[in-house]
Amino acid sequence: MIKKKFQISYCKECVIPNTRPDIYFDKNGVCSACNNVKLKKKIDWKKRKKEFLNILLKHKKININNDYNCIVPVSGGKDSIYQLHLLKKKFKMRPLAITWKTLARTKQGEDNLNALKNIGVDHIDFTINPKIINEITKKSFLKFGDSSYIDHLCIYNLIPNLAIKLNIGLVTWGENPYFEYGGKTKNSSERTQNSKMINNHNILKNHMAEKWISKKISKRDMSSFLAPNEKKLKSIKYEPIYLGYYFPWDIKRNYRIARKVGFKSRESGPIMGLYSESDLDCMNIVIHHYFKWLKFGFNRVTDNASNEIRKKRLTRKKAIQLIRKYDGIKPPKEYIQNFCKQIKITERKFWEVANKFRDKKIWKKNKRNQWYIHNWIAGDKKIDKFPNIELSKKEKNYLQ
């Protein structure tokens, strides 16, 4: 939660608030993500591409007798499909695609995984015991106000554990979140993903899988998503690289390429934020994003608009208008109902938890007992009475 004696403020260049976890502002009031854009201009991308090609060559030699020479984690989203296409088609690798199968997968997420057929790769769609997942999902939702904690925990630990079992050292992740969206300077400059960096990130809250061991959940139940053995990782020459370290990262470019191999965006517009091509594969991630609105006073419109400002595709003035109109929008009612059914709580309990995690240091009430964000960038004292996103008839039919 936010510290006492706190006042919300915003980056002078984009629209990110100082409530965003791990963000920091310089003396001129510019956030670390915007400052990183300036650093990108100084990067020798040709040199980094050569480094990348040398890494691929190294792992091709190491895995010359293996069926695969790299792993690409795939959610069914545009970015991971772009990564897979790049590794397979452009760089002629033998990638194994691995997906952690969320229990809240959408029909569109399922359909977009079919793009893998067009790329032509082997694919593991890994399902973990639903009883265990639902137990931890419920506990973590009540404890952290996060519907997607377990999804992040599983994908970040499942991949290295399977890498050990399959003896595949190279894993290609997407962007470094600290560099792309702002964070500690040391983490921003990392070319590889390490356990300490991810565990300390707000999405995992430094709460490891082992902490969920109880009478209902044994260590063996969680074997696939326990923290990986570091000695075993070293023995396979484990190298989990960020593709965004070696090539400029742009989700719009990623989408254009993913679309060519069969990825489809949402026909009726964004499910949350500004991008019709984002957050499509899982219902619970939409709820996860909404809770940022309650905890930190911003949501996906702010995230996406800030990214577009940095890419020079949106003005700050227009971004603020979009934030005022859409940033507090709620998840589809059907997504909330599905989540409540998944973890066996009532919708009333869901909103009790939501209100518990609404940070009272940034949220205030007016005389009518209505919530608003004090000093909000899009207008002080604007009431939080945003509607729910509406699903299309096709999307509703899938949930029945």
C-alpha atoms as one frame of an Amber mdcrd trajectory, in Angstrom:
protein
   0.000   0.000   0.000   1.014   3.638  -0.459   2.948   5.367   2.327   1.390
   7.912   4.672   1.578  11.663   3.895   1.392  10.846   0.233   0.084  12.977
  -2.606  -0.484  11.607  -6.085   1.463  13.280  -8.884   2.089  12.515 -12.534
   4.997  12.316 -14.943   5.507  15.577 -16.812   5.940  13.770 -20.118   3.513
  10.822 -20.000   0.542  10.278 -17.665   1.912   7.655 -15.251   1.357   8.482
 -11.569   3.906   8.064  -8.812   1.648   5.380  -7.336   2.823   2.844  -9.910
   4.940   0.197  -8.125   8.699   0.524  -8.781   8.354   3.768 -10.749  10.494
   6.731  -9.774  10.630  10.335 -10.934  13.730  12.448 -11.504  14.174  16.002
 -10.201  12.333  17.326 -13.263   9.272  15.206 -12.574   9.922  12.766 -15.430
   9.324   9.054 -14.804  11.944   6.363 -15.266  10.055   4.824 -18.214  10.190
   8.109 -20.145  13.863   8.527 -19.293  14.495   5.024 -20.602  13.111   6.130
 -23.986  16.011   8.577 -24.175  18.437   5.799 -23.265  17.101   3.672 -26.139
  18.290   6.278 -28.609  21.863   5.725 -27.409  21.757   1.933 -27.742  23.780
   0.350 -30.535  21.020  -1.984 -31.763  23.206  -3.479 -34.514  25.732  -4.530
 -31.903  23.022  -6.042 -29.732  21.623  -7.977 -32.677  25.071  -9.507 -33.226
  25.178 -10.472 -29.545  21.740 -12.052 -29.939  22.819 -14.059 -32.994  25.868
 -15.316 -31.099  23.615 -16.493 -28.263  21.431 -18.391 -30.726  24.487 -19.963
 -32.347  25.810 -21.020 -28.937  22.580 -22.782 -28.002  22.242 -24.386 -31.409
  25.612 -26.026 -30.756  24.765 -26.954 -27.154  21.466 -28.536 -28.229  22.615
 -30.011 -31.527  21.272 -33.430 -30.488  18.176 -32.089 -28.743  14.813 -31.867
 -30.486  14.621 -28.213 -29.419  17.195 -25.488 -28.875  15.045 -22.892 -27.128
  11.785 -22.394 -25.243   9.314 -19.622 -25.944   6.659 -19.036 -23.237   3.374
 -18.469 -25.078   0.118 -17.108 -23.647  -1.761 -16.808 -26.915  -1.207 -13.055
 -26.883   0.245 -11.002 -29.715   3.669 -10.514 -28.116   4.471 -14.171 -27.491
   3.204 -15.162 -30.944   5.470 -12.478 -32.427   8.418 -13.834 -30.414   7.757
 -17.375 -31.565   7.411 -16.349 -35.207  10.674 -14.420 -35.010  12.629 -17.319
 -33.500  11.192 -19.948 -35.838  10.909 -18.160 -39.165  13.561 -15.442 -39.150
  16.281 -17.004 -37.023  15.651 -20.662 -37.923  15.603 -21.940 -34.349  13.816
 -25.095 -33.168  11.601 -23.565 -30.464   9.301 -25.411 -28.116   6.248 -23.306
 -27.244   5.033 -23.715 -23.654   1.781 -22.318 -22.295   0.598 -22.220 -18.699
  -3.104 -22.919 -19.203  -5.082 -20.522 -17.065  -8.396 -21.823 -15.757  -9.985
 -18.592 -17.013  -8.932 -18.846 -20.643 -11.188 -17.050 -23.102 -12.498 -18.386
 -26.406 -10.412 -15.767 -28.204  -7.339 -16.847 -26.283  -7.984 -20.438 -27.342
  -8.498 -19.406 -30.970  -5.352 -17.286 -31.058  -3.262 -20.243 -29.926  -4.178
 -21.739 -33.295  -1.698 -19.273 -34.785   0.953 -21.699 -33.540  -0.219 -24.156
 -36.185   0.522 -21.605 -38.874   3.998 -21.003 -37.472   4.617 -24.745 -37.268
   5.945 -25.576 -33.798   5.509 -28.176 -31.074   3.438 -26.883 -28.184   2.879
 -27.887 -24.560  -0.366 -26.547 -23.073   0.339 -27.246 -19.397  -2.541 -27.612
 -16.937  -1.833 -27.764 -13.209  -4.249 -29.501 -10.807  -7.269 -27.132 -10.790
  -8.048 -27.813  -7.118  -4.606 -26.563  -6.101  -4.779 -23.559  -8.421  -8.216
 -22.515  -7.202  -7.189 -22.878  -3.564  -4.193 -20.564  -4.043  -6.168 -18.206
  -6.297  -8.740 -17.718  -3.552  -6.173 -17.248  -0.790  -4.061 -14.830  -2.838
  -7.110 -12.840  -3.904  -8.170 -12.393  -0.296  -4.610 -11.666   0.862  -3.332
  -9.471  -1.975  -6.425  -8.383  -3.888  -4.937 -10.002  -6.988  -6.848 -12.368
  -9.264  -3.758 -13.228 -11.336  -1.027 -13.786  -8.753  -1.130 -17.548  -9.324
  -0.938 -17.162 -13.117   2.249 -15.137 -12.828   3.730 -17.440 -10.194   3.110
 -20.504 -12.355   4.424 -19.159 -15.644   7.604 -17.726 -14.121   8.446 -20.973
 -12.297   6.978 -23.550 -14.680   9.206 -22.468 -17.564  12.593 -22.914 -15.819
  11.423 -26.171 -14.221  10.479 -27.583 -17.622  13.733 -26.253 -19.073  15.577
 -28.410 -16.524  13.501 -31.497 -17.307  13.944 -31.045 -21.066  17.574 -29.902
 -20.858  16.941 -26.713 -22.852  19.008 -23.762 -21.659  17.723 -20.887 -23.774
  14.403 -19.205 -22.978  13.264 -16.089 -24.819  10.941 -13.807 -22.872   9.479
 -10.574 -24.244  10.272  -7.137 -22.834  12.061  -6.308 -19.594   9.174  -4.710
 -17.640  11.535  -2.512 -15.629  13.123  -1.048 -18.756   9.962  -0.734 -20.815
   7.593   0.531 -18.105   9.943   2.000 -15.505  11.735   0.591 -12.491  15.028
   0.307 -10.693  18.020   1.223 -12.871  19.835  -2.016 -12.083  16.863  -4.140
 -13.139  16.205  -1.961 -16.198  19.622  -2.780 -17.636  19.294  -6.560 -17.240
  19.400  -8.629 -20.430  18.271 -11.797 -18.637  15.454 -12.565 -16.261  16.513
 -13.718 -12.816  14.483 -15.117  -9.945  15.311 -12.371  -7.463  14.228  -9.620
  -9.855  10.908 -11.303 -10.675  10.135 -12.349  -7.110  10.579  -8.773  -5.907
   8.347  -7.403  -8.651   4.881  -6.326  -7.541   3.192  -9.137  -9.503   4.744
 -11.803  -7.233   5.052  -9.666  -4.083   8.062 -11.714  -2.939   5.607 -14.427
  -1.887   7.045 -17.708  -3.116   5.112 -20.894  -3.848   6.490 -22.620  -0.759
   4.590 -20.199   1.454   1.300 -21.771   0.348   2.152 -25.223   1.739  -0.621
 -26.262   4.125  -2.754 -29.224   5.141  -4.572 -28.927   1.815  -1.517 -28.210
  -0.361   1.642 -30.309  -0.216   5.034 -29.476  -1.648   4.579 -32.253  -4.202
   1.283 -30.691  -5.332   3.258 -27.609  -6.330   6.294 -29.341  -7.809   5.846
 -27.803 -11.263   5.743 -24.213  -9.988   8.091 -24.282  -7.011  11.180 -22.100
  -7.263  13.601 -23.847  -9.668  16.835 -25.415  -8.446  19.601 -22.911  -9.225
  22.320 -25.579  -9.448  20.302 -27.521 -12.005  19.691 -24.341 -14.000  23.412
 -23.705 -14.066  24.066 -27.261 -15.263  21.908 -26.739 -18.397  23.514 -23.330
 -19.060  20.197 -21.641 -18.428  19.921 -18.291 -20.215  16.471 -16.615 -19.971
  16.921 -13.572 -22.226  14.683 -10.590 -22.896  14.042 -10.155 -26.598  13.386
  -6.469 -25.900  17.022  -6.085 -24.826  18.247  -6.975 -28.305  15.522  -5.390
 -30.450  13.393  -2.266 -29.935  10.104  -3.335 -28.348   6.840  -2.119 -29.867
   3.552  -3.874 -29.218   1.966  -2.347 -32.309   4.701  -3.861 -34.471   4.318
  -7.150 -32.621   0.596  -7.125 -33.378   1.103  -6.493 -37.096   3.396  -9.498
 -37.356   1.228 -11.742 -35.151  -1.805 -10.872 -37.251  -0.070 -12.191 -40.366
   0.119 -15.672 -38.823  -3.484 -15.785 -37.635  -3.715 -13.728 -34.426  -6.955
 -11.758 -34.160  -7.841  -8.721 -32.078 -11.160  -8.198 -30.310 -13.802  -7.207
 -32.855 -15.774  -4.986 -30.481 -12.784  -2.994 -29.240 -10.508  -3.088 -26.171
 -11.565  -5.307 -23.293  -9.557  -2.991 -21.003  -7.379  -0.050 -21.997  -6.730
   1.253 -25.519  -5.584  -1.855 -27.388  -8.075  -4.223 -29.037  -5.219  -6.718
 -29.351  -4.287  -6.884 -25.649  -5.498  -8.779 -22.548  -7.568 -11.194 -24.625
  -6.457 -14.628 -23.473  -7.587 -14.652 -19.821 -10.638 -13.299 -18.009  -8.858
 -12.921 -14.685  -6.156 -10.591 -16.020  -8.877  -8.016 -16.737  -9.903  -8.150
 -13.071  -6.239  -7.923 -12.093  -5.907  -4.679 -14.064  -9.065  -3.217 -12.544
  -7.654  -3.670  -9.045  -4.787  -1.347 -10.021  -7.453   1.344 -10.298  -8.436
   0.713  -6.680  -4.932   0.266  -5.286  -3.013   2.865  -7.279  -5.569   5.139
  -8.933  -4.844   4.169 -12.530  -5.749   1.407 -14.945  -4.916   0.147 -18.438
  -5.834   3.346 -20.258  -3.089   5.115 -18.313  -0.636   2.286 -19.041  -1.439
   2.180 -22.747  -1.662   5.946 -23.207   1.726   6.435 -21.555   3.226   3.883
 -23.913   1.669   5.641 -26.907   2.986   9.020 -25.734   6.494   7.569 -25.521
   6.114   6.207 -29.044   5.018   9.681 -30.250   1.645   8.332 -31.372  -0.499
  10.187 -28.825  -0.434  13.618 -27.232  -0.562  14.030 -23.474  -3.689  16.188
 -23.810  -5.537  13.471 -25.723  -4.308  10.846 -23.254  -5.842  12.759 -20.350
  -9.153  12.947 -22.191  -9.117   9.173 -22.714  -8.235   8.561 -19.069 -11.144
  10.724 -17.922 -13.543   8.797 -20.144 -12.373   5.204 -19.723  -9.698   4.521
 -17.082 -12.024   3.492 -14.269 -14.119   1.168 -16.392 -15.002  -2.110 -14.672
 -14.467  -5.667 -15.971 -17.402  -7.373 -17.685 -19.982  -8.552 -15.156 -19.652
 -12.042 -16.641 -15.901 -12.089 -15.908 -16.538 -11.192 -12.279 -19.244 -13.844
 -12.016 -16.935 -16.437 -13.570 -14.133 -15.557 -11.146 -16.452 -15.759  -8.133
 -17.654 -19.164  -9.295 -14.059 -20.309  -9.813 -12.972 -19.575  -6.245 -16.401
 -20.096  -4.654 -17.156 -16.684  -3.254 -20.217 -14.455  -3.646 -20.191 -11.295
  -5.747 -20.870  -9.405  -2.547 -17.655 -10.829  -1.087 -15.817  -9.877  -4.280
 -16.794  -6.219  -3.883 -16.000  -6.319  -0.162 -12.450  -7.351  -1.081 -12.342
  -4.685  -3.800 -13.319  -1.975  -1.311 -10.767  -3.259   1.182  -7.984  -2.692
  -1.346  -9.159   0.763  -2.418  -6.321   2.858  -1.020  -7.794   5.537   1.214
  -4.676   7.711   0.925  -5.527   8.556  -2.664  -9.283   7.877  -2.674 -11.601
  10.295  -0.873 -15.371  10.541  -0.391 -17.583  13.509  -1.100 -20.587  14.594
   0.959 -22.737  12.038  -0.859 -20.401   9.222   0.202 -19.100   8.779  -3.373
 -15.484   7.857  -4.123 -13.121  10.061  -6.139  -9.338  10.366  -6.596  -7.982
  13.489  -4.971  -5.853  15.488  -7.468  -6.630  13.051 -10.297  -4.964  14.028
 -13.562  -8.286  13.839 -15.393 -10.218  16.012 -12.959 -10.364  16.344  -9.204
 -13.547  15.034  -7.535 -14.760  13.110 -10.591 -16.959  10.376  -9.148 -15.969
   6.728  -9.604 -19.147   5.557 -11.291 -17.685   3.956 -14.404 -19.731   1.194
 -16.061 -18.753  -2.407 -16.783 -17.337  -3.362 -20.164 -20.016  -5.002 -22.299
 -19.300  -8.389 -23.875 -20.456  -9.222 -27.381 -23.177 -11.817 -27.922 -20.537
 -14.266 -29.160 -18.421 -13.759 -26.017 -21.450 -14.217 -23.771 -22.436 -17.425
 -25.531 -19.007 -18.916 -24.875 -19.415 -18.394 -21.129 -22.805 -20.101 -20.921
